[in-house]
Coordinates of C-alpha atoms and ligand atoms in Angstrom, one line a residue:
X1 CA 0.0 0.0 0.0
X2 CA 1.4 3.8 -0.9
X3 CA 2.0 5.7 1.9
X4 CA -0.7 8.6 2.4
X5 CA -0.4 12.1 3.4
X6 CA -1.3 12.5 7.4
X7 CA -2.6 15.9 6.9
X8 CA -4.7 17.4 3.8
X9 CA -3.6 19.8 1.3
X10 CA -5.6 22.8 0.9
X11 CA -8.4 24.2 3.3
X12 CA -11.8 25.1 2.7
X13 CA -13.5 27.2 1.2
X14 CA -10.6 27.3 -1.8
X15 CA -10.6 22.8 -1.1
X16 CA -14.2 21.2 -1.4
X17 CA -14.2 17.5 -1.2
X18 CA -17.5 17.5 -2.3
X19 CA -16.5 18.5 -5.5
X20 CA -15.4 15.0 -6.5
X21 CA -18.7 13.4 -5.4
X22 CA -21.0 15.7 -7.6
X23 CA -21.7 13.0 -10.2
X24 CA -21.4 9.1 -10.6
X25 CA -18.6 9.0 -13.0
X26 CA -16.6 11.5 -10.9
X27 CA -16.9 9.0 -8.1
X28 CA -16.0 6.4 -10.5
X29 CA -13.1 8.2 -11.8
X30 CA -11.4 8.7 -7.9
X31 CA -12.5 5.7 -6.5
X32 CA -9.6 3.9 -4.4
X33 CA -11.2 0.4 -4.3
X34 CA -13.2 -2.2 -6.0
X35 CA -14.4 -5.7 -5.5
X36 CA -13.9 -8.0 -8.4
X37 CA -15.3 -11.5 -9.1
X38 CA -11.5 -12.4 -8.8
X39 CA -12.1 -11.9 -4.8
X40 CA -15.0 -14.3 -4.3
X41 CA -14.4 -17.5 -3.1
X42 CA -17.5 -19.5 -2.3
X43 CA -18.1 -21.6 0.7
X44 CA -20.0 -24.7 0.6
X45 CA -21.5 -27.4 2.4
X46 CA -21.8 -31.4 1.2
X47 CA -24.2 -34.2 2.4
X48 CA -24.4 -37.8 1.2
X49 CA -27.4 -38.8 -0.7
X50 CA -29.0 -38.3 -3.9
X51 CA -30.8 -35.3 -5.4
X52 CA -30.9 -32.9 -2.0
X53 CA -30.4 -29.8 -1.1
X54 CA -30.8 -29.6 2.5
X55 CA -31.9 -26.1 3.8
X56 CA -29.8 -24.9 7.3
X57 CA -32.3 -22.7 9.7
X58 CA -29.6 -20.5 10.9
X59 CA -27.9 -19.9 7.1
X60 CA -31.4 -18.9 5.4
X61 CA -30.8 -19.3 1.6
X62 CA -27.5 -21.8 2.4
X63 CA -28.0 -25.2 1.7
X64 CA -26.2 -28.8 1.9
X65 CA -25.8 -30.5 -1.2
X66 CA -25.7 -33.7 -2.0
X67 CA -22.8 -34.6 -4.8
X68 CA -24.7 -34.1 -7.4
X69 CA -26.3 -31.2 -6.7
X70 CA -22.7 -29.8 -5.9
X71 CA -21.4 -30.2 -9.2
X72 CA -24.3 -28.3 -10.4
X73 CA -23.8 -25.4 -8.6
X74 CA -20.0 -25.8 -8.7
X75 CA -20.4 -25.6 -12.5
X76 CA -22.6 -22.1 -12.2
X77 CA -20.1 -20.8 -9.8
X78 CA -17.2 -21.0 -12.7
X79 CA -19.9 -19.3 -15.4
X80 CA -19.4 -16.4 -13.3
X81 CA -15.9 -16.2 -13.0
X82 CA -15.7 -17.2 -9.2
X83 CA -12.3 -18.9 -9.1
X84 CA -12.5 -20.9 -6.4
X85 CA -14.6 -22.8 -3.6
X86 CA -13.9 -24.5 -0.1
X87 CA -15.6 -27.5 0.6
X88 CA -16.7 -28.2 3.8
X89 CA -18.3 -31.8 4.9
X90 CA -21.8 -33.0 7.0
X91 CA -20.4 -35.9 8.4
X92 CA -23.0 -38.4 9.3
X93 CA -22.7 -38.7 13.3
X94 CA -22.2 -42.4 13.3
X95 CA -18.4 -42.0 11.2
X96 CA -17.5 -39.6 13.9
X97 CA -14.6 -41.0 16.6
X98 CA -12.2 -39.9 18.9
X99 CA -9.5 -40.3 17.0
X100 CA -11.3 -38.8 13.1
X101 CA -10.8 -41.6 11.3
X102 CA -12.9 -40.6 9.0
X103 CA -10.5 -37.5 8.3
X104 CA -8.4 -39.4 6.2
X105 CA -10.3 -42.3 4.8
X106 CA -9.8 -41.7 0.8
X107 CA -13.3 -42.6 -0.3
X108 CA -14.4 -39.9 2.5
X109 CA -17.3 -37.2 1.5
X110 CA -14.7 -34.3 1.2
X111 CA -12.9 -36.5 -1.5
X112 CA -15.6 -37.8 -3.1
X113 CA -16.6 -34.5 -3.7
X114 CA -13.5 -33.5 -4.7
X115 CA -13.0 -36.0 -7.4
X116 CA -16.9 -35.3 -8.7
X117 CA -16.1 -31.9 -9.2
X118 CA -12.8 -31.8 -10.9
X119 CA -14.3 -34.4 -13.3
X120 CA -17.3 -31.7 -14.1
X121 CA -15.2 -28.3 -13.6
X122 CA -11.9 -29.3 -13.7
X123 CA -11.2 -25.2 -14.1
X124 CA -12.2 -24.4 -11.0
X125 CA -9.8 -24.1 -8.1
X126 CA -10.7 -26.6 -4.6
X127 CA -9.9 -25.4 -1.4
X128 CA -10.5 -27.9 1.3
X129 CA -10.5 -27.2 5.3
X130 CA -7.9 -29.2 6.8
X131 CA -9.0 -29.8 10.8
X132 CA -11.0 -32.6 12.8
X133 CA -14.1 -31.1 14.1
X134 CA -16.3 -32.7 11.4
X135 CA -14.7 -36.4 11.9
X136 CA -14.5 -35.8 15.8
X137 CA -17.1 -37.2 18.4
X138 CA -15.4 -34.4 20.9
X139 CA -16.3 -31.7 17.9
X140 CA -12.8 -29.7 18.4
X141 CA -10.8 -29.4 16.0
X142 CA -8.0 -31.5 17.5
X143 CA -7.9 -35.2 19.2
X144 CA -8.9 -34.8 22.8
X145 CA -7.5 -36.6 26.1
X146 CA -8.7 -35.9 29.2
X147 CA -10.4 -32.3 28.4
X148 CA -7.0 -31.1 26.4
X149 CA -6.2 -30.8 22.9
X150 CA -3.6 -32.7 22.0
X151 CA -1.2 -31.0 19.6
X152 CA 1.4 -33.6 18.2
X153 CA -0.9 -36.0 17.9
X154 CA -3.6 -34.0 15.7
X155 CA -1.0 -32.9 13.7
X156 CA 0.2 -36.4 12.4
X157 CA -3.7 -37.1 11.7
X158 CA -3.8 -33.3 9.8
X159 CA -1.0 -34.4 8.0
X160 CA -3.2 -37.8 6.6
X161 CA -5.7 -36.3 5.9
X162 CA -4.4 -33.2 3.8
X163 CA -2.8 -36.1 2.1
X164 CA -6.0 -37.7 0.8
X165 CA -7.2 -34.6 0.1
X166 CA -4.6 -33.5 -2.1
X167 CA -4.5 -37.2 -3.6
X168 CA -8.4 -37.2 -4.7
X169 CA -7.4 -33.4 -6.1
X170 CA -7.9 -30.5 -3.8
X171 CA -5.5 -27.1 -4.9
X172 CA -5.3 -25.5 -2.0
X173 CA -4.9 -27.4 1.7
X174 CA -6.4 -25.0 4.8
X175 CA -5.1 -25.9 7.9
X176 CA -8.1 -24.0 10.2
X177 CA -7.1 -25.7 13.0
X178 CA -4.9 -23.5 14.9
X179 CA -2.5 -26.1 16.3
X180 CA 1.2 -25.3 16.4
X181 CA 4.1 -26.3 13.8
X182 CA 1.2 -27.7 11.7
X183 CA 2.3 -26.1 8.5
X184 CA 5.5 -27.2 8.4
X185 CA 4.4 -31.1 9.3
X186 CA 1.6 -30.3 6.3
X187 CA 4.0 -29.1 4.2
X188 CA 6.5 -32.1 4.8
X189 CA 3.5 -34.4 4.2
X190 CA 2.4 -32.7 1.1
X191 CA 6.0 -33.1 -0.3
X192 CA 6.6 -36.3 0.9
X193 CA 4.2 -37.8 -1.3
X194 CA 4.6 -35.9 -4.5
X195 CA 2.4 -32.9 -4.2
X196 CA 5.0 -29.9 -4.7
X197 CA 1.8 -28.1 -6.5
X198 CA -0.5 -27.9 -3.6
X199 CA -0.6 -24.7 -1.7
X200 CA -1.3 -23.8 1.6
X201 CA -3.4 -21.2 2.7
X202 CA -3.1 -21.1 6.6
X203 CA -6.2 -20.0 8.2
X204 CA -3.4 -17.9 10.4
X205 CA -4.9 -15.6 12.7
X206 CA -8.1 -17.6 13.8
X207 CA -10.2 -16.0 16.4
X208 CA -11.8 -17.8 18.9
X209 CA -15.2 -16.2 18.0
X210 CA -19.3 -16.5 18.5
X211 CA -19.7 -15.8 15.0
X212 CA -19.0 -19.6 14.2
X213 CA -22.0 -20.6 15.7
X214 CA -24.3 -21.2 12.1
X215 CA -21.6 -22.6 10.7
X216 CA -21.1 -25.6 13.9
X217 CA -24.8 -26.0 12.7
X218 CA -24.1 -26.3 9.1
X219 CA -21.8 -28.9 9.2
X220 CA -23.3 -30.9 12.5
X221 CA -20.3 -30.2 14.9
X222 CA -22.3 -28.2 17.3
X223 CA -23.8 -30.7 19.2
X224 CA -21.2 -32.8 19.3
X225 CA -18.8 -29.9 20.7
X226 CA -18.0 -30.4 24.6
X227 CA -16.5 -26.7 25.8
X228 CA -15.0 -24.0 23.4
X229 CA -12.3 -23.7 21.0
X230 CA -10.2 -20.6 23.5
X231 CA -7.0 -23.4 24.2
X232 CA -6.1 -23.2 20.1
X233 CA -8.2 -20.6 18.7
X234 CA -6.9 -16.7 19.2
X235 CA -8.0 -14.7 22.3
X236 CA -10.3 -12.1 20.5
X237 CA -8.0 -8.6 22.1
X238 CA -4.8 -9.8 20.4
X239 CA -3.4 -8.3 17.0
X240 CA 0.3 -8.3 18.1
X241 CA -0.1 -12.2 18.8
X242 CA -2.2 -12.3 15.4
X243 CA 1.2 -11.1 13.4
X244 CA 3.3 -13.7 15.2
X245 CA 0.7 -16.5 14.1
X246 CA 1.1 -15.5 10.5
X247 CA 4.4 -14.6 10.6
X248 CA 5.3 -18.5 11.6
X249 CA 2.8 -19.6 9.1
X250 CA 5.0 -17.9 6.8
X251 CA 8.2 -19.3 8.2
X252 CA 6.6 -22.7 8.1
X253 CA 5.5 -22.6 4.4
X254 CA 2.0 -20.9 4.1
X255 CA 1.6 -19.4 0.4
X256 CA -1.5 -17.7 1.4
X257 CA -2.5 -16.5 5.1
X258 CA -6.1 -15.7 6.1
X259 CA -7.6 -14.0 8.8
X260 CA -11.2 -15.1 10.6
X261 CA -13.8 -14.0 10.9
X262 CA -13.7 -10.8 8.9
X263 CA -15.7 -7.7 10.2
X264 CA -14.9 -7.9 13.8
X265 CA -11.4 -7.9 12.7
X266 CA -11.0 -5.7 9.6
X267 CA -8.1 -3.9 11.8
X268 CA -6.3 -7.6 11.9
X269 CA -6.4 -7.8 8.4
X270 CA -5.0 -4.3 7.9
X271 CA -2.4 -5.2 10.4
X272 CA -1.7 -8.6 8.3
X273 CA -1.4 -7.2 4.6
X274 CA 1.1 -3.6 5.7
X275 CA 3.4 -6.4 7.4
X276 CA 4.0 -9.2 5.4
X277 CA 2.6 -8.6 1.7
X278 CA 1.6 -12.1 1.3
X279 CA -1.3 -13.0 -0.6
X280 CA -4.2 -12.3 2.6
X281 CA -8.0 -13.4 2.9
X282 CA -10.4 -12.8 4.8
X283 CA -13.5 -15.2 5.8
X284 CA -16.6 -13.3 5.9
X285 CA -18.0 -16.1 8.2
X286 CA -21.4 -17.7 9.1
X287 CA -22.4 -15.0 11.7
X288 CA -21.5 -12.1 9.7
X289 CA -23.5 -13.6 6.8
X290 CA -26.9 -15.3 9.3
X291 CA -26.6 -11.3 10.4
X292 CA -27.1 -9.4 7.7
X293 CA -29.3 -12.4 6.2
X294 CA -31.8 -11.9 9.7
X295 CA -31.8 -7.8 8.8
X296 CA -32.7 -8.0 5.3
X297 CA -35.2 -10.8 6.1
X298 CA -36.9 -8.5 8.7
X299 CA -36.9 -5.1 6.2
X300 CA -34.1 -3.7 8.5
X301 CA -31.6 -3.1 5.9
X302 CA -30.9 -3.5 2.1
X303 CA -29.3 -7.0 1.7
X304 CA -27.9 -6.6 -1.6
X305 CA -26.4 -3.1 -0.7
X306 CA -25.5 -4.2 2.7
X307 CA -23.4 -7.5 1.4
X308 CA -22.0 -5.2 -0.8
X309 CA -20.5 -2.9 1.1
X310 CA -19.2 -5.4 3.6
X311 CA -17.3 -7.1 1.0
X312 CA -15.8 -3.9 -0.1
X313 CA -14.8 -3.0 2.8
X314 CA -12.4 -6.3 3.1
X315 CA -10.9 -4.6 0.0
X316 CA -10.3 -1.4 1.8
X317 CA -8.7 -2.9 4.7
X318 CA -6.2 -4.7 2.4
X319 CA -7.9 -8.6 1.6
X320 CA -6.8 -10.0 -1.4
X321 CA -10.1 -12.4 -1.7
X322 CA -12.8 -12.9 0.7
X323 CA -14.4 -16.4 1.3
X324 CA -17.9 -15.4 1.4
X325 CA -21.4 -17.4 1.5
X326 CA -22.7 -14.2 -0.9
X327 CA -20.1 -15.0 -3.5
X328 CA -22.8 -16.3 -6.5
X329 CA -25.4 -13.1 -5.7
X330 CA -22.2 -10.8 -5.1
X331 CA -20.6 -12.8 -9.0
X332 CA -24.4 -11.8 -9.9
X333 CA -24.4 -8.5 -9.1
X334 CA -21.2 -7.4 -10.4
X335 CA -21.9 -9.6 -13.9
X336 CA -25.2 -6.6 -14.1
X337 CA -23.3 -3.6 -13.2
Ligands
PBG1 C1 -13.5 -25.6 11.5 C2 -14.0 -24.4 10.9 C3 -14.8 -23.4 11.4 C4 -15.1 -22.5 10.4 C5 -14.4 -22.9 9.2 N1 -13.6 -24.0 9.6 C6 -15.5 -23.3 12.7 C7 -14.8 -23.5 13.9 O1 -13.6 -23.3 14.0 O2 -15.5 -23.8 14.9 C8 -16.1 -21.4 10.5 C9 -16.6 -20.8 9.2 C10 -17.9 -20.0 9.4 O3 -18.3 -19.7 10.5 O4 -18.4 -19.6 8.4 N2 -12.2 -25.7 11.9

């Protein structure tokens, strides 16, 4: 980012800001920041079965699909330019163990998904969630003993199950996960078995936040979760602490950091891009979307306009791409202007 002036040249009445918001294409002309359709990436939810799309009462308009539903939509997502999507999994309750087997079993919904969807749209990019709350009976994100999180040993089961990912054909592997020295071990893994090509983009600064709450309920882990997330996930007063995380995410061999959630922490994000200049995202998560969803719903506030400005406001504070739920109305939107 260019350095700005701290004070203002000029003074009124000789300088009139006003004068370069007097028409639409004057605005046009000195605007500082746009959203693109090259920013979306779309978030999305998979169930087994045939021929559903399962609605979710706390993500109105977001739905589970089942396979081949996915591709479907997957297909209409890359007609509108969106580059990528990150899949995320309903895992039926009864695969669900201590230990996540399920993580990293090959034929698993994640990478059966993937492989249905590279076959249909092989041009669109796959970003898949590497962490074990939809496999775990505990619902954290890491294998449990005795109340704790174990770190070690939910890194060695990351590392397998990045590694079927990346085998059935996911681009991207995102550790969301927050334990330590998992990139590196990720990294390792992915190398280890012949997948110099896949990326990482480190869901680095992950705040332990309310806003997840639609989301636990999207893909079943809610129930299932015994206590919070605070032992892994970030406390949400830290941004020094946030610039350590990426910077060792970095260190360890991230290509792409991300900050979550995204309007609660649009200074984080600021903070993140002026530092490092890596490639940054932002997840406008399930909280921020199920609240401006609820508004529009109730005649509180323009959806459409309000989405909007949200996602430009990412831009502003430096994103790069924003995984967003709105990413096919946003595509829409843009498509008409
Ligand atoms: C799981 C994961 C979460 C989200 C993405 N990956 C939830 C959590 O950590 O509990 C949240 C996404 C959203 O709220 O939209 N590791």
């Amino acid at each position: 980012m260019t350095p700005r002036l701290s004070q203002p040249v000029g003074a009124y009445p000789r300088t009139r800001l006003r004068r370069n918001r007097r028409t639409p294409w004057l605005r046009r002309m000195v605007r500082e920041h746009s959203l693109s359709v090259d920013d979306l990436i779309w978030p999305v939810f998979v169930i087994e079965g045939d021929n559903e799309r399962a609605p979710i009462s706390s993500m109105p308009d977001v739905y589970r699909l089942t396979i081949d539903h996915l591709v479907k939509d997957v297909s209409k997502a890359h007609d509108l330019g969106i580059p990528a999507i990150a899949l995320f999994p309903y895992v039926n309750p009864s695969l669900k163990t201590p230990e996540a087997h399920e993580a990293f079993n090959p034929d698993n919904l994640v990478c059966r998904a993937i492989r249905a969807v590279k076959d249909k749209v092989p041009d669109i990019g796959i970003i898949c969630d590497v962490a074990l709350d939809p496999f775990n009976s505990d619902g954290h994100d890491g294998i449990v003993s005795d109340g704790v999180i174990l770190n070690d040993q939910t890194i060695d089961v990351l590392c397998k199950q990045a590694i079927v990912q990346a085998q059935a054909g996911c681009d991207i592997i995102a550790p969301s996960d927050m334990m330590d020295g998992r990139v590196r071990h990720i990294r390792d893994a992915l190398d280890g078995d012949g997948h110099q090509d896949v990326a990482i983009m480190s869901y680095a600064a992950k705040y332990a936040s309310v806003f997840y709450g639609p989301f636990r309920d999207a893909v079943g882990s809610k129930g299932a979760l015994k206590g919070d997330k605070k032992t892994y996930q970030m406390d949400p007063a830290n941004t020094d602490e946030a610039l350590r995380e990426v910077a060792l995410d970095i260190e360890e061999g991230a290509d792409m950091v991300m900050v979550k959630p995204g309007l609660p922490y649009l200074d984080v994000v600021y903070r993140v891009k002026e530092a490092f200049n890596m490639p940054t995202f932002v997840y406008h998560i399930s909280g921020e979307y199920a609240m401006i969803k609820a508004a529009g719903q109730n005649g509180w506030l323009d959806y459409d306009q309000a989405f909007m400005e949200v996602l430009l406001g990412f831009k502003r504070a430096g994103a790069d791409g924003i995984i967003t739920y709105t990413a096919i109305e946003a595509a829409e939107r843009l498509q008409k202007q």
